[in-house]
Structures are given as structure tokens and as C-alpha cells.
PDB file of C-alpha atoms and ligand atoms in Angstrom:
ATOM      1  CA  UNK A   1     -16.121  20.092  24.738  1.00  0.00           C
ATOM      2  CA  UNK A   2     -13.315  19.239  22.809  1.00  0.00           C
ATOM      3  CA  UNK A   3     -13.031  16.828  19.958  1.00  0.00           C
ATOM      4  CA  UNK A   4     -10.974  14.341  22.368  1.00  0.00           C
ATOM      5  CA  UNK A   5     -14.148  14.114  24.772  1.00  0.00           C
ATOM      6  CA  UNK A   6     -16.667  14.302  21.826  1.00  0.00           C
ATOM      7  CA  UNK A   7     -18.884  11.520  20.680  1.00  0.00           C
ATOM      8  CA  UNK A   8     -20.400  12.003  16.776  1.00  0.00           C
ATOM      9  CA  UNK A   9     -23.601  10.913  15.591  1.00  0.00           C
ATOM     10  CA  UNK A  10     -23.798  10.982  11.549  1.00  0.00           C
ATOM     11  CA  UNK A  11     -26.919  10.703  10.179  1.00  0.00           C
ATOM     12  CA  UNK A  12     -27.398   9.920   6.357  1.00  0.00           C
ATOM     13  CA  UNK A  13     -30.909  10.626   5.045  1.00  0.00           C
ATOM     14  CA  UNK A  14     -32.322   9.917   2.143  1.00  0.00           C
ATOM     15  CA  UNK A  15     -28.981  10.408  -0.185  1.00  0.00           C
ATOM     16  CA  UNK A  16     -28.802  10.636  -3.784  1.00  0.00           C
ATOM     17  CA  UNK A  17     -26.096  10.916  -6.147  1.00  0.00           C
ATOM     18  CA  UNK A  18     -25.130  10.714  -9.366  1.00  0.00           C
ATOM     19  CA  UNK A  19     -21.459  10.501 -11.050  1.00  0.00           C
ATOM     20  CA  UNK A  20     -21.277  10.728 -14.666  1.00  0.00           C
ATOM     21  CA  UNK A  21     -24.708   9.514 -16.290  1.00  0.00           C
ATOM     22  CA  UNK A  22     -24.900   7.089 -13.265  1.00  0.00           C
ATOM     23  CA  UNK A  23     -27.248   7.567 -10.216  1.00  0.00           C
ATOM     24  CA  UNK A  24     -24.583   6.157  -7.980  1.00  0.00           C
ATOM     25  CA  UNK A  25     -26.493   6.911  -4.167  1.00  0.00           C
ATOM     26  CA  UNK A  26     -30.112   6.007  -4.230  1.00  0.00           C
ATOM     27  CA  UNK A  27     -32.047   6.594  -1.413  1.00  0.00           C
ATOM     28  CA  UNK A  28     -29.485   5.728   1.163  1.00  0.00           C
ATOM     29  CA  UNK A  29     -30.621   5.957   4.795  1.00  0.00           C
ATOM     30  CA  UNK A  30     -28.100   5.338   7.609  1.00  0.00           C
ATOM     31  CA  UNK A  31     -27.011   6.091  11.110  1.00  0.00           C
ATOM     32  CA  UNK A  32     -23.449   5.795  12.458  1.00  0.00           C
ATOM     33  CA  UNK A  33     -23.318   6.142  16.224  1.00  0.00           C
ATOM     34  CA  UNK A  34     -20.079   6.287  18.789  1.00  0.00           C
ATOM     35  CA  UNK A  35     -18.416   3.438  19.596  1.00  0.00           C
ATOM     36  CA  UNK A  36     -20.005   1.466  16.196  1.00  0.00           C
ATOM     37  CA  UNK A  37     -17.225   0.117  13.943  1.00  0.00           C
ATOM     38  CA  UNK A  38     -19.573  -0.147  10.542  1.00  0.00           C
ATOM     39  CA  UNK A  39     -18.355  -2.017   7.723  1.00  0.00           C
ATOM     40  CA  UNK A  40     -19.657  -0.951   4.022  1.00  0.00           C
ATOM     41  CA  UNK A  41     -19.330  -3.857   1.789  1.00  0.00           C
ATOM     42  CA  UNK A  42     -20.145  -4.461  -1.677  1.00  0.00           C
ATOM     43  CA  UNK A  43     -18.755  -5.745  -4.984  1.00  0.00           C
ATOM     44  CA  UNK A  44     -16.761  -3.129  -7.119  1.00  0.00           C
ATOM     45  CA  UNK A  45     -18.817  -0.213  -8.639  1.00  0.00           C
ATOM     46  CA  UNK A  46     -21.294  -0.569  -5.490  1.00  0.00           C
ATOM     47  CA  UNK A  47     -20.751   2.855  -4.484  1.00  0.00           C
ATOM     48  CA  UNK A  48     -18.801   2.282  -1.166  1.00  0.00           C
ATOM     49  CA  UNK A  49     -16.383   5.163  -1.883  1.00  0.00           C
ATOM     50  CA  UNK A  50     -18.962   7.510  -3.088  1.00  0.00           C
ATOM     51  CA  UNK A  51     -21.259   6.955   0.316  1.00  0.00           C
ATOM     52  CA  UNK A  52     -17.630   7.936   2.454  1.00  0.00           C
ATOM     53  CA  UNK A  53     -16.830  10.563   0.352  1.00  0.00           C
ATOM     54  CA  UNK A  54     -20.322  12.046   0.753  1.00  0.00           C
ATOM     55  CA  UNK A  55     -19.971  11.960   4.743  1.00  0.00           C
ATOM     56  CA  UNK A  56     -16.389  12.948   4.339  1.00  0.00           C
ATOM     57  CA  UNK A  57     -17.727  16.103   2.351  1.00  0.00           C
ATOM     58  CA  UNK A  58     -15.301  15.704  -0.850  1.00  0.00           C
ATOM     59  CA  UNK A  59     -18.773  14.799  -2.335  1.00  0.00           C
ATOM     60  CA  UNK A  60     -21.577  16.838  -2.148  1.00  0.00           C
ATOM     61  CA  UNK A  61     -25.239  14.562  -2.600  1.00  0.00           C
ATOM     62  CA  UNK A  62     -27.472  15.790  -5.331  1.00  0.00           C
ATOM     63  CA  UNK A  63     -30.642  15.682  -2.638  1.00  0.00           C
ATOM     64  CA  UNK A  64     -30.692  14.143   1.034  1.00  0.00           C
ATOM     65  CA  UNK A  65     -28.906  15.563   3.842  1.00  0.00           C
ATOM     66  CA  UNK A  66     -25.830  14.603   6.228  1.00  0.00           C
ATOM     67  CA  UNK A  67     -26.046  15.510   9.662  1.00  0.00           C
ATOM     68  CA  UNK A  68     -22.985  15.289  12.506  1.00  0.00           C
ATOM     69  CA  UNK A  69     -25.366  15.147  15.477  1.00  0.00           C
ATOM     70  CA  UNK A  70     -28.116  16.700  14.158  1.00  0.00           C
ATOM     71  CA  UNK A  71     -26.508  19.803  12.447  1.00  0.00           C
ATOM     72  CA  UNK A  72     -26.131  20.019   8.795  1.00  0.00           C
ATOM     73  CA  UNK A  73     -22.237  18.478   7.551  1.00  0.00           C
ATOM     74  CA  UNK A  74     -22.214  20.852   4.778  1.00  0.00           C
ATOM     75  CA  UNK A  75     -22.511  24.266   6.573  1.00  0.00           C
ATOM     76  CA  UNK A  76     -20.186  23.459   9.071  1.00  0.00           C
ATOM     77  CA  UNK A  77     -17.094  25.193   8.375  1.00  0.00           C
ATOM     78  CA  UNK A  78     -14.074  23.246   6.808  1.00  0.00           C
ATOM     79  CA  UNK A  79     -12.062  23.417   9.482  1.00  0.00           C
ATOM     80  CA  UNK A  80     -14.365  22.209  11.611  1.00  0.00           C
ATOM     81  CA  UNK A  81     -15.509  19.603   9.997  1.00  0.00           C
ATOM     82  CA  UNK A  82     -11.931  18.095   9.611  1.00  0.00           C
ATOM     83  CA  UNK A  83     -11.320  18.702  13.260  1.00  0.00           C
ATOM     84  CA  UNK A  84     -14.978  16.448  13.892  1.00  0.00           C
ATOM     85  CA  UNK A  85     -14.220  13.690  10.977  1.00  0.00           C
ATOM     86  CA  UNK A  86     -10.747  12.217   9.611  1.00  0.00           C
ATOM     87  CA  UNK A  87     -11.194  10.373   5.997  1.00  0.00           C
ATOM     88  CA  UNK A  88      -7.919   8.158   4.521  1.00  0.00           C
ATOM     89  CA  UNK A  89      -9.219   7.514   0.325  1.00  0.00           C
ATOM     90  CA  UNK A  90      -8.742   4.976  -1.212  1.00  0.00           C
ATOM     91  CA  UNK A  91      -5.869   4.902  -2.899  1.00  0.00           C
ATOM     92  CA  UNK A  92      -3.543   8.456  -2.886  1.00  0.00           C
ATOM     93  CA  UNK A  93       0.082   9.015  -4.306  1.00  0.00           C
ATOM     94  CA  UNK A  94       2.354  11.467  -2.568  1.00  0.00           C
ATOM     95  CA  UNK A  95       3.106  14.523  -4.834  1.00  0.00           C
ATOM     96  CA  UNK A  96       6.195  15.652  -2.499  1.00  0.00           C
ATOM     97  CA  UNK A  97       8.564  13.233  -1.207  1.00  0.00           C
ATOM     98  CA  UNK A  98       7.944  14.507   2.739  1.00  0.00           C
ATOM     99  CA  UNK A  99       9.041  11.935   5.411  1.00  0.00           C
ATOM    100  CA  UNK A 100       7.270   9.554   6.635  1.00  0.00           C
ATOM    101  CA  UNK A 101       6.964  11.641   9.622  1.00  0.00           C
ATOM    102  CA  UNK A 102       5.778  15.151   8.280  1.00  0.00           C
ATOM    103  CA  UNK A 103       3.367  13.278   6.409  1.00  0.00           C
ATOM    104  CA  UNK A 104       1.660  11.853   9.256  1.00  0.00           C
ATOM    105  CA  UNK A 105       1.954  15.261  10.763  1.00  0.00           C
ATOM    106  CA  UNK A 106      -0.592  17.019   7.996  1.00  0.00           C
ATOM    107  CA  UNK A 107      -3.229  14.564   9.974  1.00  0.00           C
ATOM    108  CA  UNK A 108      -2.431  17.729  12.943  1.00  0.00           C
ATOM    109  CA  UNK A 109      -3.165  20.853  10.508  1.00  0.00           C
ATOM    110  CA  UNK A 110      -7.254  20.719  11.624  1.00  0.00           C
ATOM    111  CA  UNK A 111      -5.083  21.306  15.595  1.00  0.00           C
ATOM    112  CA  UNK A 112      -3.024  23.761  13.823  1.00  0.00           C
ATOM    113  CA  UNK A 113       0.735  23.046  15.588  1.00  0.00           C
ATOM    114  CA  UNK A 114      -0.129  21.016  19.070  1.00  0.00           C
ATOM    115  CA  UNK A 115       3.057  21.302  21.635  1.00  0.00           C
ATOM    116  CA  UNK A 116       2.810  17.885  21.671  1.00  0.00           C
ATOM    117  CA  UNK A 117       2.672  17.275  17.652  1.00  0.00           C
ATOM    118  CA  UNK A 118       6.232  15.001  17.825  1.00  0.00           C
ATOM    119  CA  UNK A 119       4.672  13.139  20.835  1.00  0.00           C
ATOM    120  CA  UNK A 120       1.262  12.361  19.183  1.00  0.00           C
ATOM    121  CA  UNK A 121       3.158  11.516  15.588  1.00  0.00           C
ATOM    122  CA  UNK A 122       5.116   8.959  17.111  1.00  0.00           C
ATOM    123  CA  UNK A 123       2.220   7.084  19.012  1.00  0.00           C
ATOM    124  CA  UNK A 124      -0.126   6.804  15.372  1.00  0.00           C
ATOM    125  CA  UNK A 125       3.064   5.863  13.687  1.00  0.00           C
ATOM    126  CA  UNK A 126       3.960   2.799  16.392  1.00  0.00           C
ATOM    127  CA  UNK A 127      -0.442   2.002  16.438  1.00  0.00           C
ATOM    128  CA  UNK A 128       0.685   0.720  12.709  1.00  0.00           C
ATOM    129  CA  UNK A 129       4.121  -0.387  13.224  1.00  0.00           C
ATOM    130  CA  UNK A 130       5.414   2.736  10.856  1.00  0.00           C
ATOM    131  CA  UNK A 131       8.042   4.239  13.016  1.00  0.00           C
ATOM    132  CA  UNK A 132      10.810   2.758  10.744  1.00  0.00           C
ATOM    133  CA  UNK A 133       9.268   4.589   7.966  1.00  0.00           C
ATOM    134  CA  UNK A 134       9.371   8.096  10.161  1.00  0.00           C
ATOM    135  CA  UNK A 135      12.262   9.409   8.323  1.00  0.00           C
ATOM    136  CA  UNK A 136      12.116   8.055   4.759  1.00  0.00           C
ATOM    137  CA  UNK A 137      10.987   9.916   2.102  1.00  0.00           C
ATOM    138  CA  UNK A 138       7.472   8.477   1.371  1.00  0.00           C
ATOM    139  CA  UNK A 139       7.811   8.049  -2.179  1.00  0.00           C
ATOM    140  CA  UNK A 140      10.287   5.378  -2.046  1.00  0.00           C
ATOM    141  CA  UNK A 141       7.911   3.676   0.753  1.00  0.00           C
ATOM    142  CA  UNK A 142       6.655   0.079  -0.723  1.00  0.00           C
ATOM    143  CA  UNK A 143       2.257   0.212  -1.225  1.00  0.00           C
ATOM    144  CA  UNK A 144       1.757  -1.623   2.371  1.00  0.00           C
ATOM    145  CA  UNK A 145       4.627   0.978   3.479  1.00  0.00           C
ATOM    146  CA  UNK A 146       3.044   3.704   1.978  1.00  0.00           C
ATOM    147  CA  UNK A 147      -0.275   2.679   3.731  1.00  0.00           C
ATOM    148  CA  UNK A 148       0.152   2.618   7.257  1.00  0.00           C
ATOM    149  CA  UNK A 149       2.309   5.676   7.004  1.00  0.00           C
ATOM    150  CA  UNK A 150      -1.220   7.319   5.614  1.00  0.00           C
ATOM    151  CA  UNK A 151      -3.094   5.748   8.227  1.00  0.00           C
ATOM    152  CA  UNK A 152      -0.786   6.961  11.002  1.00  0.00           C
ATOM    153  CA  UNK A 153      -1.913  10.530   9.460  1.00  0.00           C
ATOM    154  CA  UNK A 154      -5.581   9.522   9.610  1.00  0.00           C
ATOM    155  CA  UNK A 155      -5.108   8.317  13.473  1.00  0.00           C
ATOM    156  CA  UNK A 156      -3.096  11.045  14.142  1.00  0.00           C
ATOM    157  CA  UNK A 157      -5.832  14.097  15.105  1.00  0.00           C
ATOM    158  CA  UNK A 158      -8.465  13.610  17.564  1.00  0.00           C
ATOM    159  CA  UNK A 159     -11.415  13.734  15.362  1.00  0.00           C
ATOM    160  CA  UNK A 160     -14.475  11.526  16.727  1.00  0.00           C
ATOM    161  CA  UNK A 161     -15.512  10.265  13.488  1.00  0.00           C
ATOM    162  CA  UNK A 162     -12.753   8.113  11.924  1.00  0.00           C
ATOM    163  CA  UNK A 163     -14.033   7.206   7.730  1.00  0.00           C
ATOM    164  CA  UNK A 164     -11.212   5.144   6.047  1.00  0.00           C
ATOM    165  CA  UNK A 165     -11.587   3.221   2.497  1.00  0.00           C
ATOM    166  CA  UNK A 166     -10.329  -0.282   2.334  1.00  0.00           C
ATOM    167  CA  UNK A 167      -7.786   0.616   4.853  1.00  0.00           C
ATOM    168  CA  UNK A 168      -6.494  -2.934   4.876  1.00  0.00           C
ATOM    169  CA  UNK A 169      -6.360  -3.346   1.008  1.00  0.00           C
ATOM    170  CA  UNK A 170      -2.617  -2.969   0.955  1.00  0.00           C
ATOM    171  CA  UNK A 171      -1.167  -4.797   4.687  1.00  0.00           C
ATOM    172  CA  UNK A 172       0.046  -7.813   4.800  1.00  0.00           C
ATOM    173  CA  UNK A 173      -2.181 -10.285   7.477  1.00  0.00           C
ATOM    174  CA  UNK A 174      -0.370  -9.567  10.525  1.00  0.00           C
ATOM    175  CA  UNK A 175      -0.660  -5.728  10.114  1.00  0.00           C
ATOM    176  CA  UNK A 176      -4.300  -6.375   8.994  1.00  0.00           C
ATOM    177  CA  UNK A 177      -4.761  -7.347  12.446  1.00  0.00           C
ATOM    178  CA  UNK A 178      -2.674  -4.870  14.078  1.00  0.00           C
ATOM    179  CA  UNK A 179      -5.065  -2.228  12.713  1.00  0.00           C
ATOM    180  CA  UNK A 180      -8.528  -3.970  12.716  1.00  0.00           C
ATOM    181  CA  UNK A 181      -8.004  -4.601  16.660  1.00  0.00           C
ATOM    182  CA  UNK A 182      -6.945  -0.563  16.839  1.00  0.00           C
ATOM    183  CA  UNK A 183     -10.013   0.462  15.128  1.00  0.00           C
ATOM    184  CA  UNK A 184     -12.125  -1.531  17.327  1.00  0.00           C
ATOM    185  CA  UNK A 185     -10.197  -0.231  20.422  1.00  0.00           C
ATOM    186  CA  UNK A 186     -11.191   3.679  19.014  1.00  0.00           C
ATOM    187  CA  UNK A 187     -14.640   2.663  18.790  1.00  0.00           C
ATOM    188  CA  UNK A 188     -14.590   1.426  22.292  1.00  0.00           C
ATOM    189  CA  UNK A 189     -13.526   4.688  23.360  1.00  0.00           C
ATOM    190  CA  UNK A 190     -16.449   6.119  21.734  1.00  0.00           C
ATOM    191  CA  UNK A 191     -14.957   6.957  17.998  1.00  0.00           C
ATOM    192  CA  UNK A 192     -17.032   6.628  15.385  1.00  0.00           C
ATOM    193  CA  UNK A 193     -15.689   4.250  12.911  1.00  0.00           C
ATOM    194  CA  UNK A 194     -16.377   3.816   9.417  1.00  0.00           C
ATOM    195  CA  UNK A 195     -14.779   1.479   6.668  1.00  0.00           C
ATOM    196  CA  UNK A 196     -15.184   0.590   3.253  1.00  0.00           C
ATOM    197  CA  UNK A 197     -13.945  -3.470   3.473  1.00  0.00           C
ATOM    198  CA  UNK A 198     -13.727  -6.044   0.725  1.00  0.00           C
ATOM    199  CA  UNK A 199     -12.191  -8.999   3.261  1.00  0.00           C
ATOM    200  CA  UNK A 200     -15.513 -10.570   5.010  1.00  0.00           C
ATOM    201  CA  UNK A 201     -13.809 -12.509   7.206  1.00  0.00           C
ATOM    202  CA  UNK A 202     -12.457  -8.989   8.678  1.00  0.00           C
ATOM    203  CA  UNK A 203     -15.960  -7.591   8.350  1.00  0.00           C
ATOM    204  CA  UNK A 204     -17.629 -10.274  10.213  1.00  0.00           C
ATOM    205  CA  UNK A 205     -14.401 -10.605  13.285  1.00  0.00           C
ATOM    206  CA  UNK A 206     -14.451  -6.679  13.604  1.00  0.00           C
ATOM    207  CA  UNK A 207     -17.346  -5.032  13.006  1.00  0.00           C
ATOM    208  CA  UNK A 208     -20.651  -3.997  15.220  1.00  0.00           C
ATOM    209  CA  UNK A 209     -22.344  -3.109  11.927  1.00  0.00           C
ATOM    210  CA  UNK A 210     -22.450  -4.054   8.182  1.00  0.00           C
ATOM    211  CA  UNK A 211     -23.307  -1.897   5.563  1.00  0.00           C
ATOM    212  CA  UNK A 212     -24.389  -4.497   2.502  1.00  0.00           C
ATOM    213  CA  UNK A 213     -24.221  -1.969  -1.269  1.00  0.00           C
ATOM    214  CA  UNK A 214     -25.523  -3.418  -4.351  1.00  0.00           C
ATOM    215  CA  UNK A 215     -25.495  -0.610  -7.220  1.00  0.00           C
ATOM    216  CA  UNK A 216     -26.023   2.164  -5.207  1.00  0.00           C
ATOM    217  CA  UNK A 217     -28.721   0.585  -3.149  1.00  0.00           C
ATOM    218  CA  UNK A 218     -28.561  -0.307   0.647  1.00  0.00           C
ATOM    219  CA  UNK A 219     -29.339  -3.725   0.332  1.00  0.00           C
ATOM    220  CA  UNK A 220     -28.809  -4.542   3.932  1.00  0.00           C
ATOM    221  CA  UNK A 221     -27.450  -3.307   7.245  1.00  0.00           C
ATOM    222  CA  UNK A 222     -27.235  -4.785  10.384  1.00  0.00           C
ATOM    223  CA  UNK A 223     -24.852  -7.186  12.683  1.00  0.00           C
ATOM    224  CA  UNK A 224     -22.462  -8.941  10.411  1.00  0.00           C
ATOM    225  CA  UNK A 225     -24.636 -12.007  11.442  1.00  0.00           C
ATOM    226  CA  UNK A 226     -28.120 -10.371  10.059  1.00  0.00           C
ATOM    227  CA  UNK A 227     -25.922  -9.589   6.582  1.00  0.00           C
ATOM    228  CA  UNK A 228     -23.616 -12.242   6.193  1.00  0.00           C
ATOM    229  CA  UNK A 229     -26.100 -15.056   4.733  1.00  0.00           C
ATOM    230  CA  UNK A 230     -25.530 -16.870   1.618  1.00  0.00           C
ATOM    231  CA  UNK A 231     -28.968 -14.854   0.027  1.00  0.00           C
ATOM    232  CA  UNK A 232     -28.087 -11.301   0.844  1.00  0.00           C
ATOM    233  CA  UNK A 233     -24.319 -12.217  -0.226  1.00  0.00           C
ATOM    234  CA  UNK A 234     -24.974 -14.043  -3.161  1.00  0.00           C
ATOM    235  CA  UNK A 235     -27.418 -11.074  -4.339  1.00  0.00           C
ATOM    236  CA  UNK A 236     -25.016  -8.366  -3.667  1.00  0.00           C
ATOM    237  CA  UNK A 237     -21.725 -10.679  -5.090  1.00  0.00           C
ATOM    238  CA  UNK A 238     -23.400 -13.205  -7.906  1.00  0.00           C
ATOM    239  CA  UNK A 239     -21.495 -15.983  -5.754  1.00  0.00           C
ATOM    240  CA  UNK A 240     -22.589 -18.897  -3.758  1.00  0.00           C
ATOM    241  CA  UNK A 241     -20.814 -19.181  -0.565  1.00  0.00           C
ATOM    242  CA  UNK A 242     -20.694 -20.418   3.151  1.00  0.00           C
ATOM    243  CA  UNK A 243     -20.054 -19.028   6.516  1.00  0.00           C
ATOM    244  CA  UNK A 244     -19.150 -21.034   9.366  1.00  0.00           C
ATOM    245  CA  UNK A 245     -19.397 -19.683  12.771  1.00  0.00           C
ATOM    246  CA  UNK A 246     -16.956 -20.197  15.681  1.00  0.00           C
ATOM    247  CA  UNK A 247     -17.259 -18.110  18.826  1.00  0.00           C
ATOM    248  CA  UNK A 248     -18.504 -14.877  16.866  1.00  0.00           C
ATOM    249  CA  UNK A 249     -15.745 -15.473  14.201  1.00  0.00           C
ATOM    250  CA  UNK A 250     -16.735 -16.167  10.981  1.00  0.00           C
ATOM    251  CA  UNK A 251     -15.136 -18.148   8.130  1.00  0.00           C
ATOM    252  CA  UNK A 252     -16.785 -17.238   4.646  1.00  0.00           C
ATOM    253  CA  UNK A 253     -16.012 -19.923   2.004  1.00  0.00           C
ATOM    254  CA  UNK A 254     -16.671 -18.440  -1.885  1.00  0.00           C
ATOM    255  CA  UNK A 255     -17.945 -21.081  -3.553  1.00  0.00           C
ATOM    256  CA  UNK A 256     -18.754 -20.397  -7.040  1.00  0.00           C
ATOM    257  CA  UNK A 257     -19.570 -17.745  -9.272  1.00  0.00           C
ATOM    258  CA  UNK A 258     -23.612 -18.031 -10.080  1.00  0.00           C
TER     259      UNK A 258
HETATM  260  N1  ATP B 301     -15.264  10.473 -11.080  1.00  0.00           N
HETATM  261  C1  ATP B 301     -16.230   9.675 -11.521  1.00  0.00           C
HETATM  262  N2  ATP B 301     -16.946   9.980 -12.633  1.00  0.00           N
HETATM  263  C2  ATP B 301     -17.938   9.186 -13.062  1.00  0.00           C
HETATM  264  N3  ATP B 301     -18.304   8.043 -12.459  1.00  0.00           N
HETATM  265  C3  ATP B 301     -17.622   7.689 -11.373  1.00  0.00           C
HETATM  266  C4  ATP B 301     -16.557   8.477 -10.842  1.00  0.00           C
HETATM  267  N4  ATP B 301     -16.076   7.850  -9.760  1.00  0.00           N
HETATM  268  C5  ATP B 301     -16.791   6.731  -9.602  1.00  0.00           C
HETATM  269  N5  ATP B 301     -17.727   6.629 -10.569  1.00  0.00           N
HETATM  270  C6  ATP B 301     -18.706   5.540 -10.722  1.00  0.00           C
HETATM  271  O1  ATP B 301     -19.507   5.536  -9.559  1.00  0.00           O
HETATM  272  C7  ATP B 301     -19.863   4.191  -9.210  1.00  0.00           C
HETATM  273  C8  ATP B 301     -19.544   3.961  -7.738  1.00  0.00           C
HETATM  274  O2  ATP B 301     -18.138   4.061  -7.585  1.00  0.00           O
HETATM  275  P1  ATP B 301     -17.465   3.874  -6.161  1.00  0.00           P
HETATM  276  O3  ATP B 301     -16.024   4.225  -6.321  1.00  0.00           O
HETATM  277  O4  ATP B 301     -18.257   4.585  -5.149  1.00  0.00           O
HETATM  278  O5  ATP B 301     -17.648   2.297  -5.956  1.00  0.00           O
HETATM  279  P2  ATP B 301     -17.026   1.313  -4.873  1.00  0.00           P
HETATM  280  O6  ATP B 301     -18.149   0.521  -4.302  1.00  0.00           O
HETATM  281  O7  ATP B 301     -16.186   2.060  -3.917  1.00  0.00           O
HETATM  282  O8  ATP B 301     -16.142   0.358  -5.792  1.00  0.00           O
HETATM  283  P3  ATP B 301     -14.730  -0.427  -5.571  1.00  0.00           P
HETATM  284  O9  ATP B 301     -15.026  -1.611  -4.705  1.00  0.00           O
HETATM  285  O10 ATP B 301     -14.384  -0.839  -6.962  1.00  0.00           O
HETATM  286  O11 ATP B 301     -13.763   0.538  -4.976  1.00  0.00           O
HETATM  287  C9  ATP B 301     -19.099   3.292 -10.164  1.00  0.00           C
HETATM  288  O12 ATP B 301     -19.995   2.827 -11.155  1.00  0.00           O
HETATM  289  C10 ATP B 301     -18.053   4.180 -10.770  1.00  0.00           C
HETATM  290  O13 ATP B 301     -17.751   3.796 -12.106  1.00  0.00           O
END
């Protein structure tokens, strides 16, 4: 089967980590299925980026195991792994002033050179309204530029398992949007979808499945309507808030800082 057909399971059990002097991972148990767009949420320092760079594999856990449908992540080989899951970091400065285009291309090097490469770089560039940026050099690309260029690279392959960190951090609200609604039309075709968010409101619109972090802890996962309560958030956050409810849409109101 190839990867286009291919549905990942990822299976996080029992995790640990530690960065530093800092048990960052403790304990974590999770499942990410196809067709699930998960949020992980949780204030700075929470260890969000550490949990998708574990199932990403540019982290290796201390103890616990990652699984991609039952076999072990870390033995697979590297190129198969990158071929089964695509990862965007957080935050990434080109070294090489590359075009917009070539850049998005390096999402294809898993494929090595598809006949169709041009074809398939055009349609992730246009899924974030990037084509304009196709044939500037990146590095003079503005940060919400910059951005969807890189996520045209991460949308680019076929991989089932899609892992991107605060992938909206940078975008303005319309191509917010733009991107939130393509994620969750990947994970109705089956993808696998996993983001590190700090905008609720996007979490709770979005998302199948929230991911609540609280100093390396899983403090709570479930629909964004199990995790979105004014207890669990105010644990995780140290703020009071609201959410109103409209049709599945929430509004969260921060209200103070406790
Ligand atoms: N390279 C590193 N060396 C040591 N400690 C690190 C390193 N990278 C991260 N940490 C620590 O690990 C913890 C978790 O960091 P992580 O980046 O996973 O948090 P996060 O939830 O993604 O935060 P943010 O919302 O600020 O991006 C933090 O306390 C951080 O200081």
C-alpha cells in the first residue's frame, strides 16, 4: 500500500523525557488515530514541542515507546519514517536563500524526484495561498510569508501522519482559516493530524481531539468540549475564563489572571 492509501495509528505509551535537569514528558499516554485532527495545548514550557518532536523522532524518549501502527517509530528506517510522518517545527530560519518553490520541494525528498514534483508543488503552495511566493528567495519572505511557504513543504509529500507546531502562530486570520479548514479536510481523508495550538478558539472550531499539557503532564484529553472548562483551563493556564457555545463553535473569554 502506498503512503497515499495509508491510514497511521501512533501510539504513545508511557513517555518520559527529560531536557536539561528537567523531566519534561512524564508518563504520557496517547493515541492518534486517522482522520483525528488532535490539538496539544498548554501554557509555554508545557512540553507541547517536546511530545511532537518525540513522535516526529528528532527526540528520542528516555523510557516509553512510540508505535506507527503497532511497530516500533524508532527502528523504522529514516526514510521511511519521513515518507509515513511529515513534522513543520516551530519556528525554523532558512540557511540558503532557495525559492519559495524549491523549498517546498525538499517536502518531496522522502518520494525522491516524483514526475509530477512541479504539479504537486504548485497545489500545497495554492492550499496556503503561497504561489506568489514560488519564485522569491525565501529569506526576504515576511514571518507569515515565510510560514505558509514551510507549510506548503509540510503538505507537500503524501505522508499519513501530518505533526505541525503552532502552525498558525505566524498567519494573519484569514489564512488561519484557510489552513485550519485544510487540515480538517486531510483528516477527513483519513490523515492523521497533529498540532501544537495556543489559539482556543481554533482548538475548539477545528479539532476532534484536545490534548490539555500542564508541566509535562497530560492533564486532559478528550473532545474540545470534555477539555475546554473553566477548571481544567484555569489549572493548566492560572486564568479564569469563559466559553460560550454556538453551534459547536466556541468563544473562550480570558478573564483574569488567578
Ligand atoms: N534544548 C533544551 N534544553 C533544555 N531544556 C529544554 C530544551 N528545549 C526545551 N527545554 C525545556 O523543556 C520544557 C518543555 O519545552 P517545550 O518546548 O516542549 O514546551 P512547549 O509546551 O512547546 O512551550 P511553548 O508554548 O513555549 O512553545 C521547557 O521547560 C523548556 O525550557
Amino acid at each position: 500500500m502506498n503512503e497515499v492509501d495509508r491510514k497511521l495509528t501512533v501510539d504513545c505509551e508511557s513517555l518520559e523525557l527529560t531536557r536539561g535537569l528537567k523531566n519534561v514528558l512524564r508518563e504520557i499516554n496517547c493515541t492518534f488515530k486517522p482522520s483525528e485532527l488532535t490539538a496539544v495545548i498548554g501554557p509555554n514550557g508545557a512540553g507541547k514541542s517536546s511530545l511532537l518532536q518525540c513522535i516526529a523522532g528528532v527526540l528520542t524518549p528516555e523510557s516509553g515507546q512510540i508505535t506507527f501502527d503497532g511497530e516500533k517509530a524508532h527502528k523504522l528506517p529514516a526514510t521511511q519514517r519521513a515518507r509515513l510522518g511529515a513534522y513543520l517545527p516551530q519556528s525554523e530560519m532558512p540557511a540558503w536563500s532557495l525559492s519559495g518553490a524549491n523549498l517546498v520541494a525538499l517536502g518531496l525528498l522522502p518520494w525522491g524526484r516524483p514526475r509530477d514534483r512541479e504539479t504537486r508543488v504548485r497545489r500545497a503552495m495554492a492550499m496556503v495561498d503561497a504561489q506568489a511566493f514560488a519564485d522569491r528567495p525565501v529569506t526576504e519572505l515576511s514571518g507569515g510569508e515565510l510560514r505558509r511557504v514551510q507549510l506548503a513543504r509540510l503538505l507537500v509529500g503524501q505522508a499519513p501522519l501530518l505533526i505541525a507546531d503552532e502552525p498558525t502562530a505566524a498567519l494573519d486570520i484569514r489564512h488561519q482559516l484557510q489552513l485550519m479548514q485544510n487540515f480538517r479536510r486531510l483528516a477527513d481523508m483519513g490523515k492523521t493530524v497533529i498540532l501544537a495550538l495556543h489559539d482556543l478558539n481554533l482548538a475548539a472550531r477545528f479539532c476532534d481531539r484536545v490534548l490539555l499539557l500542564q508541566e509535562g503532564v497530560l492533564l486532559a484529553g478528550g473532545t474540545p468540549q470534555a477539555v475546554f472548562t473553566p477548571a481544567l483551563i484555569g489549572e493548566a493556564y492560572g486564568v479564569s475564563c469563559k466559553f460560550h457555545w454556538r453551534d459547536g463553535i466556541a468563544e473562550f473569554v480570558p478573564l483574569e489572571v488567578l
